Amino acid sequence: MRLESYKKSTWIFALWSLSILLTILSCDSNLKGDSTSNNQREVEMIFDLIAEGRNIQLPLVERKKRLEEAQNAISTIEGDSSRAKLYSRLSLAYLRLNDSLKFRNTNKSTIELSKKVDDSISLAEAKWDLALFLRKLGVPDSAYFHYSEAQKIYSDLGMSYESGRMLYNMASAQSDIKDYTGGEITTIQAIETLKPFNKNQQLFNCYNLLGIITRGLKEYDRAIEYYNTALEYQKEIPEQNNLDLIVKNNIGIVYQEQEKYHESIPYFEEVLQNNFLIEENPDLYAKAMSSLAYSRLKVGDENQLQQQFEKAIRIQDSINDISAISRTQFNLAEFFLNQKDTLSAIEHAKKARNSAELTENNERILQTLKLLAKLEPEKSAYYTQQYITLNDSLQQEERKVRDKFARIRFETDEFIAENQMLTREKQLWTGISIAVLLLGLMTFLILDQRSKNQKLRFHQEQQVANQEIFNLMLAQKQKVEEGKKSEQKRISEELHDGVLGKMLGARMVLTGLNQKNDQNAVVERKRAIDALQDVEKEVRAISHELSHAAYQKMHNFILSLEDLIKTVENTAGFKVQMHYAKNFDWDALKGEAKINLYRIIQECLQNSVKHARCENVTIDLEKFSTRITITIADDGQGFKNNSGRKGIGMRNIESRVEKLNGEWDIKGVLGKGTTVRLEFSLSDIMENGSLYSVKEKSLKEISG
C-alpha cells in the first residue's frame, strides 16, 4: 500500500512540474511571438518605404527621402538575415535611382551580411546588382566576374532560370569587349538553360544577342538567321511591346555593314513609321533615323539628309546618348565630305572623336582618326600614328580582357568540376555510410537472434533439468513411501509375532492358574505378570520408536539435498555441512520452489568445486516468521567483488531467484572464501501460503 501511495504521489508531482514548465514555456513563447511580430511589422514598413522610393510617379526628392528613411530604419531591425534582404532591396532601388555612392554602400552591406548569415540568394542578388552597376560604368570585365559569381550560386542552389539569366548577362559583357567567340558559347549555354522554362522574353534577348555577336564575327547570314528567330519569340510574348523594331533596326545595320544599303533602307523606314517610338524609345528612333540617312547617302539619295542627321543629333542630345551622337556626327562628317565641304567634315569628325573619347568608344575613335587623316592630308602622319598606337593598344587590352574572361571561365569550369567531384565523393561516402549502417544492423539482428536462440536453448535445457529433478524427487518420495511400508510391515510383524504371542501365552497361563491356589500357582502367576510387564515395556519401546521417527525431519527435499551433498563430497574432496530448521515442513514448499532451490544450491556447490579450492562448505537453511534464508559459504580463495562480469552460472542463479521473487547477493573476500545468501518470502514459495511448522502440522493431523 505504501509503495502504491508513493507511486501515486510521484505521478502527481511529475504532472504538476510539467504543467508549470509548459506555463513558463508558453509565456516565453508569447513574449518571443510578440517580439517577432513587432520586428516583422517593422520589416514590412521598411519594404513599403523602399517600394515608395522606387515609385517613378513620385518626385525625385520624395523618392530619395523614402529611401533614406528606410536605410536609417534597417539598423533597428533584429536579425542579420532580415537586414540582408532589406539592404538587397534598398541597393537595387539606389541603383535604379543612379545614386552610385549609396548603391555601393548598401550593396557592400548586403554582401557582408549575406555571407555572415549564409544567405546565398541575397548574396547572388547583390552580386547581380553590382555587376549591372559596373557594366553601366563601362567595366565589363568586373561586371562579368560578378555575373559569374551570381551564376555559380544560382547553379549550386538549383535555380536554373536565374542561372540562365546570369549566363545571358555574362555573354553581353563578353560582347562589350568583343569576345565574340566566348560570348557565343555562353549565350548558347543560356539558351539551353532557359528553354525548359518557355520564357519567350529571355529567349528573345538571347537570340538577339547571338545576332549581335555573329554580326561582330562578320557572319552576316547567321546573324540575320538569329534575328529572325528572335522575331519568332517576340511574337510569342503576350505583353505588347516594340521589341520587333529593335530587331529590324539590327537587321538593317547588318545589311548596312555588308554595304547592301538598298536592302537596309526598308528596315529603317519600317522602324520610323511608328511615330509613337519617338516618345517611348527615342534612342531607337534616333538611331534608325541616323542609319536611314547614312544608307540614303550611300545610295546617292541626298534629299534632306542634313536635316535628318541634325534631327537625330538633337534627339540623342536630349537623352544624353553621347555614344549615339558620336556615330551620327561621324555619318554627318561623311555627308559633308561627299558634299566637298571639307571644313564642315573636319568639324563634325572632330566632334565625333570627342564624343567617342567621352564614352571610351575606341572603335569610333579609330574610325574618326582614319577619316581625319583623309580630310587633313598635312596631318595624315600624325593621325596615322595615333591610329596605329591606339589600335595596337586596343588589341593588347582586348587580348588581356579576353584572357581574363578565359581565366574566369576556366575557374568557373574548375569550380563546376570540383563541385561534381565533391558530389561524387558525397555520394560515395553516403553509399559507404548506408552500407556500414546496413552491415551494423544486420550484425545486430544476427547477434540478437543468436542471443534469443541461446536463451531459448537455455530455457529448454532448464526445463529438461527441472523435469529430471522433479523425477528424482518423485523417485525419492517413492523410496520413502516404500521405506514407510517396510517399516509398517516390520512393526506389524513385531506386534504380531512378539507382543501378541507373549500376551497369548500369559493369558493361557493365567487362565490355567485361575483354578489353583497353591504356592506354585502363585509363582506361575508372578511369572505371567512379569511377562505382561515385559510386553508393556516392549509396546512402550515400539511406541517411543514410532514417536521419535514421526518427529524426525526425514523429508523428501532435505533427503534430496543430503543425497546431493554425499555425491559432491565423494567427488570434490571437501566436507559439506548442512544445517536446517528441523521444526519446519520443507516438503510444504511448492514444487517449482523445490526445483529452483535445489538447482541454486547445486550450482553454488559446483562453483565451489570448480573455483573455490576450499576444504569446507556450509549450507544453512533458516526459517523466520515470514521468510526463509539460505546461505552457502566456503573457506576457499574468494574473488574480487568489483569484477563486473557474470558467468552463466551466476546468471542462472539470478534467473531462478527472480522466478521465486526472491533476493540474493554474493560476496567474496580474497583468501577467505565466498558467501552466497538468498532470501525468499514464505508466501511466494509455500503451497497455499502455508506458514506453520512440522509440529503444528502433526498436532493438526492428530487432532483432526
GROMACS .gro file of C-alpha atoms in nm, residues 469 473 476-477 480 553-564 578 580 584-591 593-599 601 621 628 630:
model
   38
  469ILE     CA    1   1.495  -3.301  -1.062
  473MET     CA    2   1.221  -3.613  -0.617
  476GLN     CA    3   1.291  -4.027  -0.372
  477LYS     CA    4   0.936  -3.990  -0.249
  480VAL     CA    5   1.040  -4.304   0.127
  553LYS     CA    6   1.299  -3.438   0.969
  554MET     CA    7   1.310  -3.718   0.721
  555HIS     CA    8   1.157  -3.504   0.440
  556ASN     CA    9   1.195  -3.560   0.065
  557PHE     CA   10   1.350  -3.212  -0.006
  558ILE     CA   11   1.605  -3.245   0.271
  559LEU     CA   12   1.682  -3.606   0.168
  560SER     CA   13   1.739  -3.486  -0.190
  561LEU     CA   14   1.983  -3.222  -0.064
  562GLU     CA   15   2.162  -3.479   0.155
  563ASP     CA   16   2.199  -3.712  -0.145
  564LEU     CA   17   2.338  -3.417  -0.343
  578MET     CA   18   2.415  -2.869   0.617
  580TYR     CA   19   1.834  -2.659   0.856
  584PHE     CA   20   0.981  -2.652   0.957
  585ASP     CA   21   0.798  -2.863   0.696
  586TRP     CA   22   1.038  -2.825   0.399
  587ASP     CA   23   0.817  -3.056   0.193
  588ALA     CA   24   0.541  -2.794   0.212
  589LEU     CA   25   0.735  -2.586  -0.041
  590LYS     CA   26   0.591  -2.552  -0.389
  591GLY     CA   27   0.723  -2.796  -0.645
  593ALA     CA   28   1.039  -2.367  -0.539
  594LYS     CA   29   1.194  -2.706  -0.451
  595ILE     CA   30   1.331  -2.747  -0.801
  596ASN     CA   31   1.480  -2.398  -0.822
  597LEU     CA   32   1.625  -2.404  -0.466
  598TYR     CA   33   1.779  -2.744  -0.533
  599ARG     CA   34   1.933  -2.614  -0.856
  601ILE     CA   35   2.235  -2.498  -0.413
  621LEU     CA   36   1.858  -2.321   0.573
  628ILE     CA   37   1.345  -1.828   0.477
  630ILE     CA   38   1.967  -1.995   0.255
   0.00000   0.00000   0.00000
